[in-house]
Amino acid sequence: ETLEAGLEKTRTGLFDKLSRAVAGKDTVDDDVLDDLEEVLVTSDVGVTTTVDVIRRIEARVAEDKYVSTAELQGLIRAEIANLLLQNAPERPADFDAPLPSTPHVVMVVGVNGVGKTTSIGKMAHRYKVAGKSVLLGAADTFRAAATEQLDVWAGRAGVPIIKQYQGADPAAVAFDTLAAAKSRDTDVVLIDTAGRLHNRVGLMDELAKVRRVMDRQVAGAPHEVLLVLDGSTGQNALRQAEAFTESVDVTGLVLTKLDGTAKGGIVIGISNEFQIPVKYIGVGEGIDDLQVFDRSAFVDALFG
Ligand code: GDP
């Protein structure tokens, strides 16, 4: 899917609400700003970020005295682009970019069902197509189905996988995966992790342990910790980001299922509230439906 097609519902939702908010008005006044606030909140941009955007637009309106409602859309677009830029000054590296070191170890975290396995499969495919060797590590040993699913994706992407039996120590799987990567001269290692344990403290302790152990095998690993969030869950995704970023050093976000949802505004809210760059977005179930997040393309797709 293209980004434009993927964000179609978010775009039309935002525009419909916006045009209703400014219907019959020529200038941006307090009423319009109140309505705009509601539009942004209901588009899942998030309260904190909405307040930021409204404040910036208020400042512009106060400065220019007369701002027409026709100009409003351009203003919102500019402020949202600024917010995204501020929180992610650099465009994330593409799959074919040279790696700072090898093996480049990426740990992938997130709750079950958000699209973690699918995203790992898509990333493996993209790295491979870019000419890099890839190894997957099945460190979600809590659910038997997790390893099976990852295995299916390893097959689809045509990359090897290190796995153990259900209930095995996930840290040991990660350790072994990195050992194998070193001996095979692998470029990129993608480590899947559990999305649910008996309780949250248990999960966060386990993730911390997996992390620590990897550093003993490859100094500095993991080089990236990607948190996968389901973009179609709106405010739920925000709460998950809160829980994970408190306990795990998340370096980047993957927002999935942006196709077919009207809640794409979450991308803006999450990157603004957590100051963590969105690295990839998922726009479909297929192996090619993962994109390096490009904030200009995103704003273009959102505002046409
Ligand atoms: P996990 O439990 O987090 O590993 O989740 P899975 O990778 O198994 O994905 C859960 C479901 O979401 C599957 O049916 C996937 O096909 C679907 N899925 C994952 N990413 C996307 C996406 O970007 N768009 C859509 N539409 N579906 C997705």
mmCIF file of C-alpha atoms and ligand atoms in Angstrom:
data_model
loop_
_atom_site.group_PDB
_atom_site.id
_atom_site.type_symbol
_atom_site.label_atom_id
_atom_site.label_comp_id
_atom_site.label_asym_id
_atom_site.label_seq_id
_atom_site.Cartn_x
_atom_site.Cartn_y
_atom_site.Cartn_z
ATOM 1 C CA GLU A 1 0.000 0.000 0.000
ATOM 2 C CA THR A 2 1.128 3.535 -0.622
ATOM 3 C CA LEU A 3 1.290 5.993 2.233
ATOM 4 C CA GLU A 4 -1.473 8.082 0.662
ATOM 5 C CA ALA A 5 -3.793 5.099 0.372
ATOM 6 C CA GLY A 6 -2.870 3.942 3.866
ATOM 7 C CA LEU A 7 -3.689 7.290 5.423
ATOM 8 C CA GLU A 8 -6.831 7.869 3.382
ATOM 9 C CA LYS A 9 -9.221 7.384 6.290
ATOM 10 C CA THR A 10 -7.253 9.559 8.668
ATOM 11 C CA ARG A 11 -7.043 12.282 6.048
ATOM 12 C CA THR A 12 -10.695 12.324 5.101
ATOM 13 C CA GLY A 13 -11.713 12.110 8.776
ATOM 14 C CA LEU A 14 -9.534 15.070 9.668
ATOM 15 C CA PHE A 15 -10.696 17.143 6.706
ATOM 16 C CA ASP A 16 -14.369 16.416 7.174
ATOM 17 C CA LYS A 17 -14.192 17.452 10.809
ATOM 18 C CA LEU A 18 -12.104 20.502 9.974
ATOM 19 C CA SER A 19 -14.451 21.744 7.297
ATOM 20 C CA ARG A 20 -17.395 21.273 9.630
ATOM 21 C CA ALA A 21 -15.549 23.239 12.320
ATOM 22 C CA VAL A 22 -14.941 26.237 10.060
ATOM 23 C CA ALA A 23 -18.195 26.078 8.077
ATOM 24 C CA GLY A 24 -19.708 29.528 7.618
ATOM 25 C CA LYS A 25 -16.738 31.321 9.248
ATOM 26 C CA ASP A 26 -14.237 33.615 7.594
ATOM 27 C CA THR A 27 -11.715 34.125 10.333
ATOM 28 C CA VAL A 28 -10.085 32.034 12.997
ATOM 29 C CA ASP A 29 -11.696 33.106 16.253
ATOM 30 C CA ASP A 30 -12.001 31.482 19.671
ATOM 31 C CA ASP A 31 -14.922 29.348 18.546
ATOM 32 C CA VAL A 32 -12.967 27.974 15.626
ATOM 33 C CA LEU A 33 -10.002 27.265 17.899
ATOM 34 C CA ASP A 34 -12.261 25.416 20.348
ATOM 35 C CA ASP A 35 -13.663 23.337 17.515
ATOM 36 C CA LEU A 36 -10.200 22.700 16.154
ATOM 37 C CA GLU A 37 -9.129 21.464 19.563
ATOM 38 C CA GLU A 38 -11.940 18.953 19.495
ATOM 39 C CA VAL A 39 -11.105 17.877 15.953
ATOM 40 C CA LEU A 40 -7.496 17.150 16.899
ATOM 41 C CA VAL A 41 -8.380 15.312 20.096
ATOM 42 C CA THR A 42 -10.919 13.142 18.296
ATOM 43 C CA SER A 43 -8.359 12.434 15.553
ATOM 44 C CA ASP A 44 -6.220 10.775 18.226
ATOM 45 C CA VAL A 45 -3.489 13.363 18.155
ATOM 46 C CA GLY A 46 -3.598 13.260 21.965
ATOM 47 C CA VAL A 47 -4.474 15.963 24.466
ATOM 48 C CA THR A 48 -0.934 17.149 25.222
ATOM 49 C CA THR A 49 -0.046 17.513 21.570
ATOM 50 C CA THR A 50 -3.371 19.129 20.714
ATOM 51 C CA VAL A 51 -2.750 21.750 23.381
ATOM 52 C CA ASP A 52 0.729 22.361 21.898
ATOM 53 C CA VAL A 53 -0.667 22.810 18.394
ATOM 54 C CA ILE A 54 -3.523 25.057 19.531
ATOM 55 C CA ARG A 55 -1.145 27.239 21.538
ATOM 56 C CA ARG A 56 1.109 27.726 18.525
ATOM 57 C CA ILE A 57 -1.832 28.598 16.297
ATOM 58 C CA GLU A 58 -3.220 31.009 18.900
ATOM 59 C CA ALA A 59 0.151 32.756 18.956
ATOM 60 C CA ARG A 60 0.061 33.071 15.172
ATOM 61 C CA VAL A 61 -3.489 34.395 15.214
ATOM 62 C CA ALA A 62 -2.600 36.951 17.906
ATOM 63 C CA GLU A 63 0.413 38.069 15.899
ATOM 64 C CA ASP A 64 -1.293 38.369 12.517
ATOM 65 C CA LYS A 65 -4.599 39.695 13.923
ATOM 66 C CA TYR A 66 -6.527 38.373 10.921
ATOM 67 C CA VAL A 67 -6.151 34.755 9.932
ATOM 68 C CA SER A 68 -8.734 33.423 7.514
ATOM 69 C CA THR A 69 -10.208 29.981 7.960
ATOM 70 C CA ALA A 70 -8.856 29.202 4.485
ATOM 71 C CA GLU A 71 -5.357 29.652 5.874
ATOM 72 C CA LEU A 72 -6.035 27.469 8.895
ATOM 73 C CA GLN A 73 -5.292 24.179 7.203
ATOM 74 C CA GLY A 74 -1.891 25.408 6.062
ATOM 75 C CA LEU A 75 -1.143 26.596 9.593
ATOM 76 C CA ILE A 76 -2.054 23.263 11.157
ATOM 77 C CA ARG A 77 0.018 21.467 8.594
ATOM 78 C CA ALA A 78 3.033 23.670 9.291
ATOM 79 C CA GLU A 79 2.734 23.275 13.058
ATOM 80 C CA ILE A 80 2.389 19.512 12.838
ATOM 81 C CA ALA A 81 5.382 19.314 10.501
ATOM 82 C CA ASN A 82 7.342 21.425 13.020
ATOM 83 C CA LEU A 83 6.401 19.159 15.896
ATOM 84 C CA LEU A 84 7.496 16.056 14.020
ATOM 85 C CA LEU A 85 10.727 17.728 12.968
ATOM 86 C CA GLN A 86 11.470 18.869 16.491
ATOM 87 C CA ASN A 87 11.176 15.354 17.871
ATOM 88 C CA ALA A 88 12.976 13.549 15.098
ATOM 89 C CA PRO A 89 15.484 15.904 13.528
ATOM 90 C CA GLU A 90 16.967 13.206 11.340
ATOM 91 C CA ARG A 91 15.236 10.947 8.893
ATOM 92 C CA PRO A 92 15.611 7.338 10.070
ATOM 93 C CA ALA A 93 18.262 5.346 8.221
ATOM 94 C CA ASP A 94 17.050 3.338 5.261
ATOM 95 C CA PHE A 95 17.596 -0.418 5.129
ATOM 96 C CA ASP A 96 20.379 -0.029 2.604
ATOM 97 C CA ALA A 97 22.308 2.511 4.689
ATOM 98 C CA PRO A 98 25.702 1.327 5.952
ATOM 99 C CA LEU A 99 25.535 -0.071 9.508
ATOM 100 C CA PRO A 100 27.607 1.596 12.235
ATOM 101 C CA SER A 101 28.858 -1.859 13.347
ATOM 102 C CA THR A 102 28.055 -5.518 12.809
ATOM 103 C CA PRO A 103 26.281 -7.472 13.991
ATOM 104 C CA HIS A 104 23.768 -4.651 14.306
ATOM 105 C CA VAL A 105 21.387 -5.858 16.999
ATOM 106 C CA VAL A 106 17.771 -4.752 17.096
ATOM 107 C CA MET A 107 15.558 -5.792 19.994
ATOM 108 C CA VAL A 108 11.855 -5.598 19.255
ATOM 109 C CA VAL A 109 9.339 -5.115 22.087
ATOM 110 C CA GLY A 110 5.595 -4.602 22.372
ATOM 111 C CA VAL A 111 2.445 -6.330 23.616
ATOM 112 C CA ASN A 112 0.921 -9.301 21.795
ATOM 113 C CA GLY A 113 -1.168 -8.641 18.748
ATOM 114 C CA VAL A 114 0.294 -5.266 17.809
ATOM 115 C CA GLY A 115 2.143 -6.699 14.811
ATOM 116 C CA LYS A 116 5.558 -7.381 16.299
ATOM 117 C CA THR A 117 6.229 -10.634 14.458
ATOM 118 C CA THR A 118 4.905 -9.262 11.193
ATOM 119 C CA SER A 119 7.084 -6.164 11.511
ATOM 120 C CA ILE A 120 10.178 -8.283 12.228
ATOM 121 C CA GLY A 121 9.424 -10.339 9.115
ATOM 122 C CA LYS A 122 9.018 -7.206 7.025
ATOM 123 C CA MET A 123 12.247 -5.697 8.370
ATOM 124 C CA ALA A 124 14.143 -8.938 7.731
ATOM 125 C CA HIS A 125 12.883 -8.900 4.153
ATOM 126 C CA ARG A 126 13.897 -5.285 3.597
ATOM 127 C CA TYR A 127 17.381 -5.760 5.038
ATOM 128 C CA LYS A 128 17.849 -8.849 2.927
ATOM 129 C CA VAL A 129 16.699 -7.129 -0.256
ATOM 130 C CA ALA A 130 19.186 -4.370 0.597
ATOM 131 C CA GLY A 131 21.938 -7.003 0.487
ATOM 132 C CA LYS A 132 22.412 -7.568 4.207
ATOM 133 C CA SER A 133 22.551 -10.898 5.994
ATOM 134 C CA VAL A 134 19.924 -11.273 8.703
ATOM 135 C CA LEU A 135 19.379 -13.610 11.652
ATOM 136 C CA LEU A 136 16.217 -13.775 13.752
ATOM 137 C CA GLY A 137 16.169 -14.688 17.445
ATOM 138 C CA ALA A 138 12.942 -16.144 18.859
ATOM 139 C CA ALA A 139 13.220 -14.846 22.432
ATOM 140 C CA ASP A 140 9.471 -14.924 23.039
ATOM 141 C CA THR A 141 9.550 -18.365 24.579
ATOM 142 C CA PHE A 142 6.446 -17.737 26.650
ATOM 143 C CA ARG A 143 3.984 -18.527 23.865
ATOM 144 C CA ALA A 144 4.611 -21.557 21.681
ATOM 145 C CA ALA A 145 2.776 -19.860 18.830
ATOM 146 C CA ALA A 146 5.189 -16.913 18.923
ATOM 147 C CA THR A 147 8.151 -19.009 17.814
ATOM 148 C CA GLU A 148 6.045 -20.753 15.179
ATOM 149 C CA GLN A 149 4.863 -17.442 13.756
ATOM 150 C CA LEU A 150 8.350 -16.024 13.674
ATOM 151 C CA ASP A 151 9.496 -19.195 11.942
ATOM 152 C CA VAL A 152 6.852 -18.672 9.251
ATOM 153 C CA TRP A 153 8.104 -15.127 8.701
ATOM 154 C CA ALA A 154 11.735 -16.329 8.609
ATOM 155 C CA GLY A 155 10.644 -18.635 5.793
ATOM 156 C CA ARG A 156 8.843 -15.866 3.932
ATOM 157 C CA ALA A 157 11.804 -13.530 4.188
ATOM 158 C CA GLY A 158 14.274 -16.332 3.494
ATOM 159 C CA VAL A 159 16.413 -15.707 6.564
ATOM 160 C CA PRO A 160 17.658 -18.088 9.298
ATOM 161 C CA ILE A 161 16.260 -18.182 12.832
ATOM 162 C CA ILE A 162 17.585 -19.299 16.224
ATOM 163 C CA LYS A 163 14.903 -20.834 18.410
ATOM 164 C CA GLN A 164 14.485 -23.092 21.425
ATOM 165 C CA TYR A 165 11.686 -24.965 23.125
ATOM 166 C CA GLN A 166 8.734 -23.218 24.735
ATOM 167 C CA GLY A 167 9.594 -22.084 28.239
ATOM 168 C CA ALA A 168 13.334 -21.823 27.518
ATOM 169 C CA ASP A 169 15.182 -18.876 29.047
ATOM 170 C CA PRO A 170 14.629 -15.982 26.613
ATOM 171 C CA ALA A 171 17.942 -14.418 27.637
ATOM 172 C CA ALA A 172 19.688 -17.652 26.675
ATOM 173 C CA VAL A 173 18.014 -17.584 23.253
ATOM 174 C CA ALA A 174 19.160 -13.999 22.725
ATOM 175 C CA PHE A 175 22.681 -14.888 23.881
ATOM 176 C CA ASP A 176 22.869 -17.864 21.516
ATOM 177 C CA THR A 177 21.492 -15.832 18.637
ATOM 178 C CA LEU A 178 24.221 -13.245 19.038
ATOM 179 C CA ALA A 179 26.883 -15.954 19.324
ATOM 180 C CA ALA A 180 25.625 -17.450 16.058
ATOM 181 C CA ALA A 181 25.565 -14.026 14.427
ATOM 182 C CA LYS A 182 29.192 -13.439 15.368
ATOM 183 C CA SER A 183 30.386 -16.771 14.044
ATOM 184 C CA ARG A 184 28.367 -16.377 10.821
ATOM 185 C CA ASP A 185 29.372 -12.749 10.290
ATOM 186 C CA THR A 186 25.730 -11.678 10.205
ATOM 187 C CA ASP A 187 24.966 -8.031 9.494
ATOM 188 C CA VAL A 188 21.636 -7.605 11.274
ATOM 189 C CA VAL A 189 20.077 -9.480 14.200
ATOM 190 C CA LEU A 190 16.398 -9.021 15.007
ATOM 191 C CA ILE A 191 15.352 -10.275 18.441
ATOM 192 C CA ASP A 192 11.667 -10.952 19.099
ATOM 193 C CA THR A 193 10.615 -10.695 22.753
ATOM 194 C CA ALA A 194 7.605 -11.634 24.854
ATOM 195 C CA GLY A 195 4.580 -9.373 24.748
ATOM 196 C CA ARG A 196 2.911 -10.717 27.818
ATOM 197 C CA LEU A 197 3.875 -12.651 30.916
ATOM 198 C CA HIS A 198 2.009 -13.399 34.100
ATOM 199 C CA ASN A 199 2.374 -9.767 35.097
ATOM 200 C CA ARG A 200 3.869 -6.504 33.950
ATOM 201 C CA VAL A 201 6.772 -6.408 36.419
ATOM 202 C CA GLY A 202 7.747 -9.894 35.303
ATOM 203 C CA LEU A 203 7.724 -8.825 31.676
ATOM 204 C CA MET A 204 9.797 -5.703 32.251
ATOM 205 C CA ASP A 205 12.328 -7.669 34.357
ATOM 206 C CA GLU A 206 12.614 -10.235 31.609
ATOM 207 C CA LEU A 207 13.176 -7.593 28.930
ATOM 208 C CA ALA A 208 15.851 -5.964 31.090
ATOM 209 C CA LYS A 209 17.594 -9.297 31.510
ATOM 210 C CA VAL A 210 17.490 -10.073 27.768
ATOM 211 C CA ARG A 211 19.048 -6.684 27.188
ATOM 212 C CA ARG A 212 21.860 -7.142 29.714
ATOM 213 C CA VAL A 213 22.808 -10.549 28.430
ATOM 214 C CA MET A 214 23.126 -9.359 24.825
ATOM 215 C CA ASP A 215 25.659 -6.738 25.815
ATOM 216 C CA ARG A 216 27.867 -9.513 27.212
ATOM 217 C CA GLN A 217 27.937 -11.244 23.844
ATOM 218 C CA VAL A 218 28.216 -8.132 21.638
ATOM 219 C CA ALA A 219 29.394 -4.980 23.400
ATOM 220 C CA GLY A 220 26.868 -2.190 22.971
ATOM 221 C CA ALA A 221 24.024 -4.527 21.963
ATOM 222 C CA PRO A 222 21.164 -4.012 21.507
ATOM 223 C CA HIS A 223 21.967 -1.046 19.295
ATOM 224 C CA GLU A 224 18.301 -0.320 18.804
ATOM 225 C CA VAL A 225 15.214 -1.101 20.863
ATOM 226 C CA LEU A 226 12.093 -0.752 18.751
ATOM 227 C CA LEU A 227 8.695 -0.551 20.406
ATOM 228 C CA VAL A 228 5.883 -1.778 18.150
ATOM 229 C CA LEU A 229 2.498 -0.119 18.666
ATOM 230 C CA ASP A 230 -0.812 -0.754 16.931
ATOM 231 C CA GLY A 231 -1.722 2.594 15.417
ATOM 232 C CA SER A 232 -5.371 1.638 15.079
ATOM 233 C CA THR A 233 -5.775 1.471 18.865
ATOM 234 C CA GLY A 234 -5.373 5.211 19.315
ATOM 235 C CA GLN A 235 -5.071 6.145 22.978
ATOM 236 C CA ASN A 236 -4.285 2.550 23.960
ATOM 237 C CA ALA A 237 -1.080 2.807 21.990
ATOM 238 C CA LEU A 238 -0.206 5.925 23.987
ATOM 239 C CA ARG A 239 -0.659 4.047 27.255
ATOM 240 C CA GLN A 240 1.501 1.157 26.055
ATOM 241 C CA ALA A 241 4.207 3.594 25.025
ATOM 242 C CA GLU A 242 4.070 5.013 28.540
ATOM 243 C CA ALA A 243 4.459 1.603 30.178
ATOM 244 C CA PHE A 244 7.331 0.443 27.979
ATOM 245 C CA THR A 245 9.331 3.651 27.896
ATOM 246 C CA GLU A 246 9.285 3.735 31.702
ATOM 247 C CA SER A 247 11.142 0.451 31.960
ATOM 248 C CA VAL A 248 12.914 -0.155 28.658
ATOM 249 C CA ASP A 249 15.206 2.270 26.852
ATOM 250 C CA VAL A 250 13.198 2.522 23.666
ATOM 251 C CA THR A 251 15.145 4.124 20.803
ATOM 252 C CA GLY A 252 12.491 4.066 18.095
ATOM 253 C CA LEU A 253 8.844 3.324 17.372
ATOM 254 C CA VAL A 254 7.126 1.147 14.804
ATOM 255 C CA LEU A 255 3.495 2.111 14.277
ATOM 256 C CA THR A 256 1.509 -0.638 12.594
ATOM 257 C CA LYS A 257 -1.923 -0.951 10.993
ATOM 258 C CA LEU A 258 -2.080 2.634 9.810
ATOM 259 C CA ASP A 259 -3.909 1.322 6.759
ATOM 260 C CA GLY A 260 -7.629 1.343 7.170
ATOM 261 C CA THR A 261 -7.698 3.374 10.390
ATOM 262 C CA ALA A 262 -8.889 6.919 10.964
ATOM 263 C CA LYS A 263 -6.592 7.140 13.977
ATOM 264 C CA GLY A 264 -3.372 7.948 12.104
ATOM 265 C CA GLY A 265 -3.103 11.161 14.109
ATOM 266 C CA ILE A 266 -1.625 9.006 16.850
ATOM 267 C CA VAL A 267 1.706 9.126 15.009
ATOM 268 C CA ILE A 268 1.952 12.830 15.751
ATOM 269 C CA GLY A 269 0.879 12.533 19.375
ATOM 270 C CA ILE A 270 3.172 9.669 20.229
ATOM 271 C CA SER A 271 6.294 11.119 18.715
ATOM 272 C CA ASN A 272 5.572 14.438 20.410
ATOM 273 C CA GLU A 273 4.757 13.108 23.853
ATOM 274 C CA PHE A 274 7.561 10.604 24.131
ATOM 275 C CA GLN A 275 10.229 12.399 22.115
ATOM 276 C CA ILE A 276 11.059 9.092 20.508
ATOM 277 C CA PRO A 277 11.317 9.045 16.736
ATOM 278 C CA VAL A 278 8.894 6.985 14.696
ATOM 279 C CA LYS A 279 11.172 4.777 12.656
ATOM 280 C CA TYR A 280 8.864 2.577 10.607
ATOM 281 C CA ILE A 281 5.177 2.454 9.848
ATOM 282 C CA GLY A 282 3.135 -0.583 8.863
ATOM 283 C CA VAL A 283 0.564 -0.024 6.149
ATOM 284 C CA GLY A 284 -0.652 -3.541 5.431
ATOM 285 C CA GLU A 285 -0.233 -7.231 6.153
ATOM 286 C CA GLY A 286 2.091 -8.021 3.238
ATOM 287 C CA ILE A 287 5.857 -8.375 3.410
ATOM 288 C CA ASP A 288 6.365 -5.105 1.516
ATOM 289 C CA ASP A 289 3.957 -3.094 3.662
ATOM 290 C CA LEU A 290 6.544 -1.423 5.882
ATOM 291 C CA GLN A 291 7.929 2.027 5.262
ATOM 292 C CA VAL A 292 10.753 4.051 6.731
ATOM 293 C CA PHE A 293 8.881 6.900 8.366
ATOM 294 C CA ASP A 294 9.313 10.051 6.341
ATOM 295 C CA ARG A 295 7.729 12.966 8.182
ATOM 296 C CA SER A 296 7.390 15.184 5.092
ATOM 297 C CA ALA A 297 5.748 12.393 3.136
ATOM 298 C CA PHE A 298 3.531 11.756 6.156
ATOM 299 C CA VAL A 299 2.415 15.370 6.427
ATOM 300 C CA ASP A 300 1.885 15.469 2.646
ATOM 301 C CA ALA A 301 -0.200 12.308 2.785
ATOM 302 C CA LEU A 302 -2.220 13.725 5.661
ATOM 303 C CA PHE A 303 -2.894 17.119 4.125
ATOM 304 C CA GLY A 304 -2.717 16.284 0.444
HETATM 305 P P1 GDP B 1 2.317 -9.892 17.407
HETATM 306 O O1 GDP B 1 1.489 -10.707 18.347
HETATM 307 O O2 GDP B 1 2.591 -8.541 17.950
HETATM 308 O O3 GDP B 1 3.552 -10.570 16.956
HETATM 309 O O4 GDP B 1 1.388 -9.630 16.149
HETATM 310 P P2 GDP B 1 1.410 -10.244 14.685
HETATM 311 O O5 GDP B 1 2.640 -9.852 13.972
HETATM 312 O O6 GDP B 1 1.104 -11.685 14.775
HETATM 313 O O7 GDP B 1 0.187 -9.455 14.007
HETATM 314 C C1 GDP B 1 -1.121 -9.507 14.500
HETATM 315 C C2 GDP B 1 -2.090 -9.268 13.338
HETATM 316 O O8 GDP B 1 -1.937 -7.944 12.838
HETATM 317 C C3 GDP B 1 -1.861 -10.177 12.151
HETATM 318 O O9 GDP B 1 -3.094 -10.579 11.635
HETATM 319 C C4 GDP B 1 -1.122 -9.298 11.141
HETATM 320 O O10 GDP B 1 -1.361 -9.675 9.803
HETATM 321 C C5 GDP B 1 -1.723 -7.941 11.433
HETATM 322 N N1 GDP B 1 -0.837 -6.815 11.071
HETATM 323 C C6 GDP B 1 0.428 -6.580 11.451
HETATM 324 N N2 GDP B 1 0.892 -5.425 10.936
HETATM 325 C C7 GDP B 1 -0.100 -4.898 10.188
HETATM 326 C C8 GDP B 1 -0.257 -3.694 9.380
HETATM 327 O O11 GDP B 1 0.630 -2.826 9.266
HETATM 328 N N3 GDP B 1 -1.466 -3.524 8.783
HETATM 329 C C9 GDP B 1 -2.482 -4.437 8.900
HETATM 330 N N4 GDP B 1 -3.635 -4.178 8.285
HETATM 331 N N5 GDP B 1 -2.368 -5.545 9.646
HETATM 332 C C10 GDP B 1 -1.212 -5.793 10.268
#
